[in-house]
Short mmCIF file of C-alpha atoms and ligand atoms in Angstrom, two decimals:
data_model
loop_
_atom_site.label_atom_id
_atom_site.label_comp_id
_atom_site.label_asym_id
_atom_site.label_seq_id
_atom_site.Cartn_x
_atom_site.Cartn_y
_atom_site.Cartn_z
CA MET A 6 0.03 0.03 -0.07
CA SER A 7 1.38 3.34 -0.90
CA ASP A 8 1.95 6.05 1.63
CA LYS A 9 -1.06 8.02 0.48
CA TYR A 10 -3.18 5.32 2.03
CA THR A 11 -1.50 4.50 5.30
CA GLN A 12 -2.73 6.59 8.21
CA PRO A 13 -0.08 8.48 10.15
CA LYS A 14 -0.08 7.62 13.82
CA ILE A 15 -2.34 9.83 15.82
CA ASP A 16 -0.25 12.28 17.73
CA ILE A 17 -1.64 11.54 21.22
CA GLU A 18 0.89 13.69 22.95
CA PHE A 19 -0.24 16.69 20.98
CA ASP A 20 -3.85 15.75 21.80
CA LYS A 21 -3.09 15.57 25.41
CA ASN A 22 -1.16 18.91 25.59
CA HIS A 23 -3.30 21.03 23.15
CA ILE A 24 -6.79 19.55 22.68
CA TRP A 25 -9.63 20.00 24.98
CA HIS A 26 -12.02 17.01 25.11
CA PRO A 27 -15.53 17.26 26.64
CA TYR A 28 -15.69 18.08 30.36
CA THR A 29 -11.96 17.61 31.05
CA SER A 30 -9.10 19.37 32.67
CA MET A 31 -6.32 20.63 30.43
CA THR A 32 -3.70 19.77 33.02
CA GLU A 33 -4.95 16.47 34.18
CA PRO A 34 -7.12 15.13 31.32
CA LEU A 35 -8.90 11.89 31.25
CA PRO A 36 -7.28 9.37 28.95
CA VAL A 37 -8.53 9.38 25.28
CA TYR A 38 -8.41 6.36 23.05
CA PRO A 39 -7.26 6.90 19.41
CA VAL A 40 -9.83 5.59 17.06
CA VAL A 41 -9.19 4.87 13.35
CA SER A 42 -12.49 3.50 12.19
CA ALA A 43 -15.99 2.40 13.10
CA ASN A 44 -18.31 -0.09 11.28
CA LYS A 45 -21.82 -1.13 12.25
CA ASN A 46 -21.48 -1.35 16.02
CA ILE A 47 -17.83 -1.83 16.32
CA ILE A 48 -15.19 0.79 16.94
CA THR A 49 -11.56 0.05 15.94
CA LEU A 50 -8.80 1.62 17.94
CA GLU A 51 -5.39 2.54 16.42
CA SER A 52 -3.97 -0.32 18.58
CA GLY A 53 -6.14 -2.68 16.58
CA GLU A 54 -8.38 -3.51 19.45
CA GLN A 55 -12.18 -3.79 18.53
CA LEU A 56 -14.75 -2.36 20.87
CA ILE A 57 -18.45 -3.13 20.96
CA ASP A 58 -20.16 0.38 21.07
CA GLY A 59 -22.63 0.88 23.99
CA MET A 60 -23.03 4.61 23.47
CA ALA A 61 -23.98 5.12 19.82
CA SER A 62 -21.69 8.25 19.99
CA TRP A 63 -23.74 9.97 22.70
CA TRP A 64 -26.98 8.45 21.26
CA SER A 65 -26.65 9.68 17.74
CA ALA A 66 -25.39 6.78 15.61
CA ILE A 67 -28.70 4.82 15.82
CA HIS A 68 -27.88 2.88 12.57
CA GLY A 69 -24.36 2.13 13.58
CA TYR A 70 -21.26 3.36 11.77
CA ASN A 71 -20.37 3.43 7.99
CA ASN A 72 -23.82 2.69 6.89
CA ALA A 73 -23.87 2.15 3.09
CA ILE A 74 -27.18 4.01 2.70
CA LEU A 75 -26.08 6.99 4.74
CA ASN A 76 -22.75 7.10 3.09
CA GLU A 77 -24.46 7.22 -0.41
CA ALA A 78 -26.65 10.00 0.73
CA LEU A 79 -23.63 12.04 1.80
CA THR A 80 -21.57 11.26 -1.27
CA ASN A 81 -24.37 12.01 -3.69
CA GLN A 82 -25.02 15.34 -2.11
CA VAL A 83 -21.34 16.25 -1.78
CA SER A 84 -20.75 16.31 -5.52
CA LYS A 85 -24.02 18.62 -5.91
CA MET A 86 -23.33 21.08 -3.12
CA SER A 87 -21.81 20.62 0.27
CA HIS A 88 -23.08 23.90 1.59
CA ILE A 89 -25.01 26.96 0.59
CA MET A 90 -26.21 29.76 2.76
CA PHE A 91 -29.85 29.48 3.95
CA GLY A 92 -30.49 33.06 4.02
CA GLY A 93 -32.44 33.87 0.98
CA MET A 94 -31.78 30.39 -0.60
CA THR A 95 -33.24 26.85 -0.14
CA HIS A 96 -32.59 23.38 -1.39
CA ALA A 97 -34.15 19.99 -1.77
CA PRO A 98 -32.37 18.26 1.12
CA ALA A 99 -33.63 20.88 3.56
CA VAL A 100 -37.22 20.90 2.12
CA ASN A 101 -37.45 17.13 2.14
CA LEU A 102 -36.07 16.82 5.57
CA CYS A 103 -38.67 19.43 6.97
CA LYS A 104 -41.50 17.71 5.18
CA LYS A 105 -40.48 14.38 6.89
CA LEU A 106 -40.22 16.11 10.35
CA VAL A 107 -43.58 17.73 10.01
CA GLU A 108 -45.07 14.35 9.03
CA ILE A 109 -43.61 12.27 11.90
CA THR A 110 -43.91 14.84 14.73
CA PRO A 111 -47.14 15.51 16.70
CA GLU A 112 -49.79 17.22 14.59
CA PRO A 113 -49.68 20.84 15.65
CA LEU A 114 -45.90 21.08 15.00
CA THR A 115 -45.87 22.33 11.42
CA LYS A 116 -43.03 25.00 11.40
CA VAL A 117 -39.40 23.87 11.44
CA PHE A 118 -36.27 25.89 12.41
CA LEU A 119 -33.10 23.94 11.41
CA ALA A 120 -30.27 24.50 13.88
CA ASP A 121 -26.65 23.39 14.36
CA SER A 122 -26.77 21.26 17.55
CA GLY A 123 -28.99 20.17 20.41
CA SER A 124 -27.92 23.14 22.52
CA VAL A 125 -28.69 25.57 19.82
CA ALA A 126 -32.12 23.93 19.22
CA VAL A 127 -32.82 24.64 22.84
CA GLU A 128 -31.64 28.29 22.54
CA VAL A 129 -34.02 28.76 19.51
CA ALA A 130 -36.90 27.12 21.42
CA ILE A 131 -36.33 29.45 24.41
CA LYS A 132 -36.19 32.58 22.08
CA MET A 133 -39.39 31.36 20.35
CA SER A 134 -41.14 31.23 23.68
CA LEU A 135 -39.90 34.68 24.73
CA GLN A 136 -40.59 36.26 21.46
CA TYR A 137 -44.19 34.83 21.41
CA TRP A 138 -45.16 36.50 24.62
CA GLN A 139 -43.36 39.68 23.62
CA SER A 140 -45.44 39.70 20.42
CA GLN A 141 -48.64 39.17 22.39
CA GLY A 142 -47.91 42.42 24.25
CA ILE A 143 -47.16 40.45 27.48
CA LYS A 144 -43.81 41.85 28.59
CA ASN A 145 -43.32 40.23 31.98
CA LYS A 146 -43.08 36.66 30.84
CA THR A 147 -39.32 36.52 30.76
CA LYS A 148 -38.74 33.50 33.04
CA LEU A 149 -38.54 29.81 32.35
CA MET A 150 -39.76 27.14 34.66
CA THR A 151 -38.28 23.53 34.60
CA VAL A 152 -37.68 20.47 36.86
CA ALA A 153 -34.58 19.82 38.77
CA LYS A 154 -32.28 17.09 37.42
CA GLY A 155 -32.74 18.15 33.87
CA TYR A 156 -30.19 18.64 31.10
CA HIS A 157 -30.58 20.73 27.98
CA GLY A 158 -27.04 21.52 26.70
CA ASP A 159 -24.07 23.58 27.41
CA THR A 160 -24.81 27.06 25.84
CA PHE A 161 -25.75 29.62 28.37
CA ALA A 162 -29.55 29.81 27.91
CA ALA A 163 -29.72 25.91 27.72
CA MET A 164 -27.36 25.64 30.77
CA SER A 165 -29.60 28.01 32.76
CA VAL A 166 -32.34 25.33 32.63
CA CYS A 167 -30.06 22.49 33.42
CA ASP A 168 -29.97 21.05 36.93
CA PRO A 169 -28.30 23.96 38.92
CA ILE A 170 -25.87 21.51 40.85
CA ASN A 171 -24.98 19.04 38.03
CA SER A 172 -24.25 21.89 35.61
CA MET A 173 -22.34 24.01 38.19
CA HIS A 174 -24.48 27.19 37.92
CA SER A 175 -22.35 28.58 40.79
CA LEU A 176 -19.48 28.91 38.25
CA TYR A 177 -21.40 31.40 36.15
CA GLN A 178 -23.23 33.21 38.97
CA GLY A 179 -24.00 36.88 37.97
CA PHE A 180 -24.06 35.99 34.33
CA LEU A 181 -26.44 32.94 34.05
CA PRO A 182 -30.16 33.88 33.98
CA GLU A 183 -31.97 32.67 37.06
CA HIS A 184 -35.06 30.55 36.33
CA ILE A 185 -37.62 28.68 38.43
CA PHE A 186 -36.92 25.09 39.30
CA THR A 187 -39.54 22.62 40.51
CA PRO A 188 -38.72 19.20 42.06
CA ALA A 189 -37.74 16.55 39.75
CA PRO A 190 -40.48 14.12 38.80
CA SER A 191 -40.33 11.21 41.27
CA SER A 192 -42.99 8.67 40.30
CA ARG A 193 -41.20 6.08 38.01
CA PHE A 194 -42.31 5.03 34.50
CA GLY A 195 -44.70 2.05 34.72
CA GLU A 196 -45.14 2.37 38.53
CA GLU A 197 -47.86 4.03 40.58
CA PHE A 198 -48.32 7.70 40.05
CA ASP A 199 -48.23 9.98 43.10
CA GLU A 200 -50.82 12.64 42.34
CA ASN A 201 -49.23 14.90 44.97
CA GLU A 202 -46.51 15.64 42.49
CA LEU A 203 -49.00 17.62 40.32
CA GLU A 204 -50.25 19.56 43.32
CA ILE A 205 -46.95 20.65 44.21
CA LEU A 206 -46.23 21.52 40.54
CA GLU A 207 -49.42 23.45 40.35
CA SER A 208 -48.41 25.58 43.30
CA TYR A 209 -45.36 26.78 41.25
CA PHE A 210 -47.62 27.56 38.36
CA ILE A 211 -49.96 29.55 40.64
CA GLU A 212 -46.99 31.59 42.16
CA HIS A 213 -45.13 32.27 38.89
CA GLN A 214 -47.53 32.14 35.94
CA GLN A 215 -47.38 35.84 35.42
CA ASP A 216 -43.62 35.66 34.79
CA VAL A 217 -43.15 32.33 33.00
CA ALA A 218 -42.94 32.23 29.27
CA ALA A 219 -42.43 28.38 29.08
CA PHE A 220 -41.82 25.16 30.89
CA ILE A 221 -39.03 23.14 29.40
CA ILE A 222 -38.60 19.43 30.03
CA GLU A 223 -37.13 16.25 28.64
CA PRO A 224 -40.19 14.06 28.12
CA ILE A 225 -40.27 10.68 30.07
CA VAL A 226 -36.51 10.38 30.40
CA GLN A 227 -34.24 12.79 32.30
CA ASN A 228 -31.18 11.96 30.45
CA ALA A 229 -27.68 13.44 31.35
CA GLY A 230 -29.16 14.75 34.61
CA GLY A 231 -29.73 11.39 36.08
CA MET A 232 -31.14 8.88 33.63
CA ASN A 233 -34.61 8.96 35.39
CA PHE A 234 -37.47 7.41 33.68
CA TYR A 235 -40.64 9.24 35.03
CA HIS A 236 -44.26 8.61 34.88
CA CYS A 237 -46.39 9.51 31.78
CA ASP A 238 -49.19 11.03 34.12
CA TYR A 239 -46.52 13.55 35.26
CA LEU A 240 -46.03 14.73 31.58
CA SER A 241 -49.70 14.78 30.67
CA GLY A 242 -50.55 16.63 33.92
CA LEU A 243 -47.75 19.09 33.19
CA SER A 244 -49.22 19.65 29.73
CA ARG A 245 -52.75 20.55 31.28
CA LEU A 246 -51.18 22.86 33.86
CA CYS A 247 -49.30 24.67 30.97
CA ASP A 248 -52.57 25.11 29.15
CA LYS A 249 -54.43 26.15 32.32
CA TYR A 250 -51.83 28.83 33.33
CA ASN A 251 -51.01 30.09 29.84
CA VAL A 252 -47.39 28.81 29.88
CA LEU A 253 -45.93 27.35 26.72
CA LEU A 254 -44.58 23.77 26.94
CA ILE A 255 -41.21 23.06 25.27
CA CYS A 256 -40.38 19.32 25.11
CA ASP A 257 -36.72 18.46 24.58
CA GLU A 258 -36.60 15.35 22.51
CA ILE A 259 -32.97 15.64 21.68
CA ALA A 260 -32.01 12.49 23.47
CA THR A 261 -35.42 10.63 23.32
CA GLY A 262 -36.54 11.24 19.70
CA PHE A 263 -36.46 8.81 16.83
CA GLY A 264 -37.48 5.65 18.66
CA ARG A 265 -35.06 5.37 21.65
CA THR A 266 -37.85 5.00 24.25
CA GLY A 267 -40.07 2.67 22.15
CA LYS A 268 -42.10 5.45 20.73
CA MET A 269 -40.96 7.68 17.69
CA PHE A 270 -41.08 10.57 20.25
CA ALA A 271 -41.32 10.15 23.88
CA VAL A 272 -44.20 12.65 24.16
CA GLU A 273 -46.28 9.89 22.61
CA HIS A 274 -46.22 7.82 25.97
CA ALA A 275 -48.33 10.55 27.45
CA ASN A 276 -50.32 11.43 24.27
CA ILE A 277 -49.31 15.08 24.49
CA SER A 278 -48.27 17.57 21.96
CA PRO A 279 -45.90 20.36 23.17
CA ASP A 280 -46.01 24.03 21.78
CA ILE A 281 -42.33 23.69 20.89
CA MET A 282 -40.23 20.57 20.41
CA CYS A 283 -36.39 20.28 20.11
CA ILE A 284 -34.83 17.37 18.11
CA GLY A 285 -31.17 16.51 17.58
CA LYS A 286 -28.76 13.64 18.10
CA ALA A 287 -30.33 10.68 16.28
CA ILE A 288 -31.72 13.01 13.55
CA THR A 289 -28.22 13.01 12.16
CA GLY A 290 -27.74 9.21 11.93
CA GLY A 291 -24.58 10.01 13.75
CA TYR A 292 -23.10 11.74 10.70
CA MET A 293 -23.05 15.43 10.74
CA THR A 294 -24.22 17.94 13.52
CA LEU A 295 -27.81 19.14 13.03
CA SER A 296 -30.87 19.67 15.09
CA ALA A 297 -34.30 21.23 14.77
CA THR A 298 -36.80 23.18 16.66
CA LEU A 299 -40.54 22.76 15.70
CA THR A 300 -43.44 24.76 16.63
CA SER A 301 -47.15 25.20 15.83
CA ASP A 302 -48.83 27.59 13.31
CA LYS A 303 -50.15 29.54 16.42
CA ILE A 304 -46.81 30.20 17.91
CA ALA A 305 -45.13 30.97 14.62
CA LYS A 306 -47.82 33.33 13.64
CA GLY A 307 -47.59 35.08 16.94
CA ILE A 308 -43.79 35.50 16.64
CA SER A 309 -44.13 36.65 12.97
CA GLU A 310 -46.80 39.29 13.93
CA GLY A 311 -44.64 40.84 16.77
CA ALA A 312 -42.79 43.97 16.52
CA ALA A 313 -39.63 42.27 15.37
CA GLY A 314 -41.54 40.41 12.70
CA VAL A 315 -38.85 37.70 12.53
CA MET A 316 -37.42 34.97 14.40
CA MET A 317 -34.13 36.36 15.49
CA HIS A 318 -31.71 33.57 14.74
CA GLY A 319 -29.76 32.51 11.70
CA PRO A 320 -26.61 30.23 11.95
CA THR A 321 -24.08 30.21 9.08
CA PHE A 322 -24.61 26.47 8.59
CA MET A 323 -28.26 26.50 9.02
CA GLY A 324 -29.82 23.77 6.84
CA ASN A 325 -26.56 22.37 5.64
CA PRO A 326 -27.29 20.23 2.65
CA LEU A 327 -25.03 17.38 3.64
CA ALA A 328 -26.48 17.20 7.17
CA CYS A 329 -29.92 17.42 5.78
CA SER A 330 -29.40 14.70 3.16
CA VAL A 331 -27.99 12.24 5.62
CA ALA A 332 -30.90 13.06 8.10
CA CYS A 333 -33.43 12.40 5.36
CA ALA A 334 -31.72 8.99 4.59
CA SER A 335 -31.53 8.14 8.28
CA ILE A 336 -35.13 8.91 8.81
CA ASP A 337 -36.26 6.78 5.72
CA LEU A 338 -34.01 4.04 6.94
CA LEU A 339 -35.69 4.16 10.37
CA LEU A 340 -39.20 4.32 9.12
CA THR A 341 -38.71 1.43 6.59
CA SER A 342 -37.03 -0.75 9.10
CA SER A 343 -39.09 -2.53 11.61
CA TRP A 344 -37.78 -0.20 14.27
CA GLN A 345 -40.38 -0.78 16.96
CA ARG A 346 -39.45 -4.49 16.87
CA LYS A 347 -35.74 -3.69 17.08
CA ILE A 348 -36.33 -1.52 20.27
CA GLU A 349 -38.52 -4.25 21.73
CA ASP A 350 -35.70 -6.73 21.20
CA LEU A 351 -33.04 -4.44 22.54
CA ASN A 352 -35.29 -3.74 25.52
CA SER A 353 -35.78 -7.34 26.30
CA TRP A 354 -32.04 -8.17 26.04
CA LEU A 355 -31.09 -5.23 28.26
CA ILE A 356 -33.60 -6.39 30.86
CA GLU A 357 -32.35 -9.99 30.66
CA PHE A 358 -28.60 -9.40 30.66
CA LEU A 359 -28.42 -6.40 32.95
CA ALA A 360 -30.68 -8.15 35.56
CA PRO A 361 -27.69 -9.92 37.36
CA CYS A 362 -26.25 -6.60 38.24
CA ASP A 363 -29.29 -5.94 40.51
CA ASP A 364 -27.86 -8.55 42.84
CA LEU A 365 -24.49 -6.90 43.40
CA SER A 366 -23.61 -4.96 46.58
CA THR A 367 -22.19 -2.28 44.51
CA VAL A 368 -25.54 -1.58 42.66
CA LYS A 369 -28.37 0.55 43.76
CA ASN A 370 -30.81 0.00 40.90
CA VAL A 371 -31.04 -1.38 37.42
CA ARG A 372 -33.68 0.08 35.00
CA VAL A 373 -34.48 -0.15 31.40
CA LEU A 374 -36.80 1.68 29.08
CA GLY A 375 -36.89 1.16 25.34
CA ALA A 376 -33.27 0.85 24.22
CA ILE A 377 -31.81 2.54 27.27
CA GLY A 378 -30.23 0.48 30.07
CA VAL A 379 -29.12 2.04 33.34
CA VAL A 380 -27.20 0.55 36.16
CA GLU A 381 -26.95 2.94 39.10
CA VAL A 382 -24.27 2.36 41.48
CA ASN A 383 -23.69 3.30 45.19
CA ASN A 384 -20.55 5.34 44.66
CA ILE A 385 -19.21 7.75 41.92
CA VAL A 386 -17.56 5.72 39.16
CA ASP A 387 -13.88 6.44 38.51
CA VAL A 388 -14.31 6.92 34.66
CA ALA A 389 -10.70 6.35 33.82
CA ALA A 390 -10.39 3.06 35.70
CA PHE A 391 -13.77 1.89 34.60
CA GLN A 392 -12.98 2.66 30.85
CA LYS A 393 -9.65 0.95 30.99
CA GLN A 394 -11.29 -2.26 32.20
CA CYS A 395 -14.02 -1.76 29.39
CA ILE A 396 -11.35 -1.50 26.70
CA GLU A 397 -9.41 -4.53 28.12
CA GLN A 398 -12.64 -6.47 27.70
CA GLY A 399 -13.58 -5.04 24.20
CA VAL A 400 -16.42 -2.67 24.96
CA TRP A 401 -17.04 1.13 24.98
CA ILE A 402 -19.06 2.59 27.73
CA ARG A 403 -18.71 6.04 29.34
CA PRO A 404 -20.33 6.37 32.72
CA PHE A 405 -20.99 9.54 34.50
CA GLY A 406 -21.54 10.08 38.23
CA LYS A 407 -23.03 7.04 39.66
CA LEU A 408 -24.59 6.01 36.43
CA ILE A 409 -23.37 3.33 33.98
CA TYR A 410 -25.71 3.11 31.06
CA LEU A 411 -26.18 1.64 27.62
CA MET A 412 -27.66 3.44 24.59
CA PRO A 413 -26.40 1.20 21.76
CA PRO A 414 -26.90 1.56 18.17
CA TYR A 415 -30.23 -0.03 17.12
CA ILE A 416 -28.47 -2.52 15.00
CA THR A 417 -26.66 -4.13 17.94
CA PRO A 418 -26.95 -7.92 17.85
CA LYS A 419 -28.15 -9.90 20.98
CA GLU A 420 -24.69 -11.37 21.76
CA ASP A 421 -23.20 -7.85 21.85
CA ILE A 422 -25.80 -6.57 24.36
CA LYS A 423 -24.93 -9.67 26.42
CA LYS A 424 -21.13 -8.83 26.24
CA LEU A 425 -21.78 -5.19 27.17
CA ALA A 426 -23.88 -6.24 30.08
CA ASN A 427 -21.46 -8.91 31.21
CA VAL A 428 -18.57 -6.52 31.14
CA ILE A 429 -20.50 -4.05 33.44
CA TYR A 430 -21.23 -6.99 35.76
CA SER A 431 -17.69 -8.15 35.84
CA ILE A 432 -16.32 -4.64 36.76
CA LEU A 433 -18.93 -4.09 39.43
CA ASP A 434 -18.55 -7.48 40.97
CA ILE A 435 -15.94 -6.77 43.54
C1 PLP B 517 -32.03 16.31 26.36
C2 PLP B 517 -30.70 17.00 25.72
N1 PLP B 517 -30.83 18.22 25.28
C3 PLP B 517 -29.83 18.95 24.80
C4 PLP B 517 -28.62 18.43 24.61
C5 PLP B 517 -27.57 19.13 23.99
O1 PLP B 517 -27.22 18.67 22.73
P1 PLP B 517 -25.88 18.97 21.89
O2 PLP B 517 -24.80 18.26 22.83
O3 PLP B 517 -26.09 18.46 20.62
O4 PLP B 517 -25.66 20.44 21.98
C6 PLP B 517 -28.41 17.00 25.06
C7 PLP B 517 -27.19 16.43 24.91
O5 PLP B 517 -26.80 15.40 25.67
C8 PLP B 517 -29.56 16.36 25.69
O6 PLP B 517 -29.42 15.12 26.03
#
């Protein structure tokens, strides 16, 4: 093979000394593992080791890696146009994608704003809610309400509605807007519902309704804030309270959308339709960064009739044709696959193979919803040590806090779910 095709060794020393990775120190960084390729649900390290992927690249690569159909969508588009500004221009990949999004999301969501990442989709949703009330001549609705233990991204407005402790609000005190936090939902998905939760929630609405533009929540699963699966009645009750007290409901489906919980969107578990919905991650098929914020005719009309007359946002890479083309192909692939069956299979395998962890003294709780499996342990996990053991046993898992979880690509075969679960068991069996 000529030099042209041999990959130079990844300069891990340069990486360590110069490159910031997510949530790490620059002086004492967590180890990073050089990757050379990924195919289906297998990641290949530079060392030649092959790892079964339990993370789907932070829940985005639902079809696995190097998918022939997604590759084709990308390469077909690249020869036509890899990017064109969306200000004053449009193109088939964006139009086709937005048609699909309007079709598969709950009915009142008909207007689509394409954004660059999950966090930006949340920023846009927040702006929409604020602009809506401004345009109605209601000037004091400038606060947001949300539950504790949520996670909505790392940009400032998104961070301001993340759990204040987990996202270290104290670091940015004085700069970060202060919003209203209600207790985290506590009735578990599939268990009995405690109606008191809604009474407590209503008391916040009664106190703050005049000031609150929107309530933002991750439907059914609180993801990076604690991997909590909460009761459908909480979400449907919240939706009723939003209607009753004139507060918009923003549902952040960035982690849950596109089948992960067993429904195409998690709001379907509670049969509700939010005023604004954010989607991201799995929309990309794991290829190129993209997200979207959808809203109803009513909200869009309200915003457009306001003094500004426009929605005040417009990223350079808005509606990137490559990202939109792959997203279209990814959605088609999902819709034409028997995805519900796949999620049911993954669900039953996760339940079966993670169950033994429940008997370990190091484990507090094992829970599974859709294609999400969580092992909550009693003590904070040492990520570096845990990952080293994972690599040695041929799997890729990234825990946080006291949570070890699996959100694998939907194509993961049964034996690989078994292996992922067995590795977790073996590491926790001390
Ligand atoms: C529910 C939710 N919202 C928003 C985000 C932020 O998305 P991104 O990392 O693409 O900005 C995440 C990311 O984990 C998420 O889980």
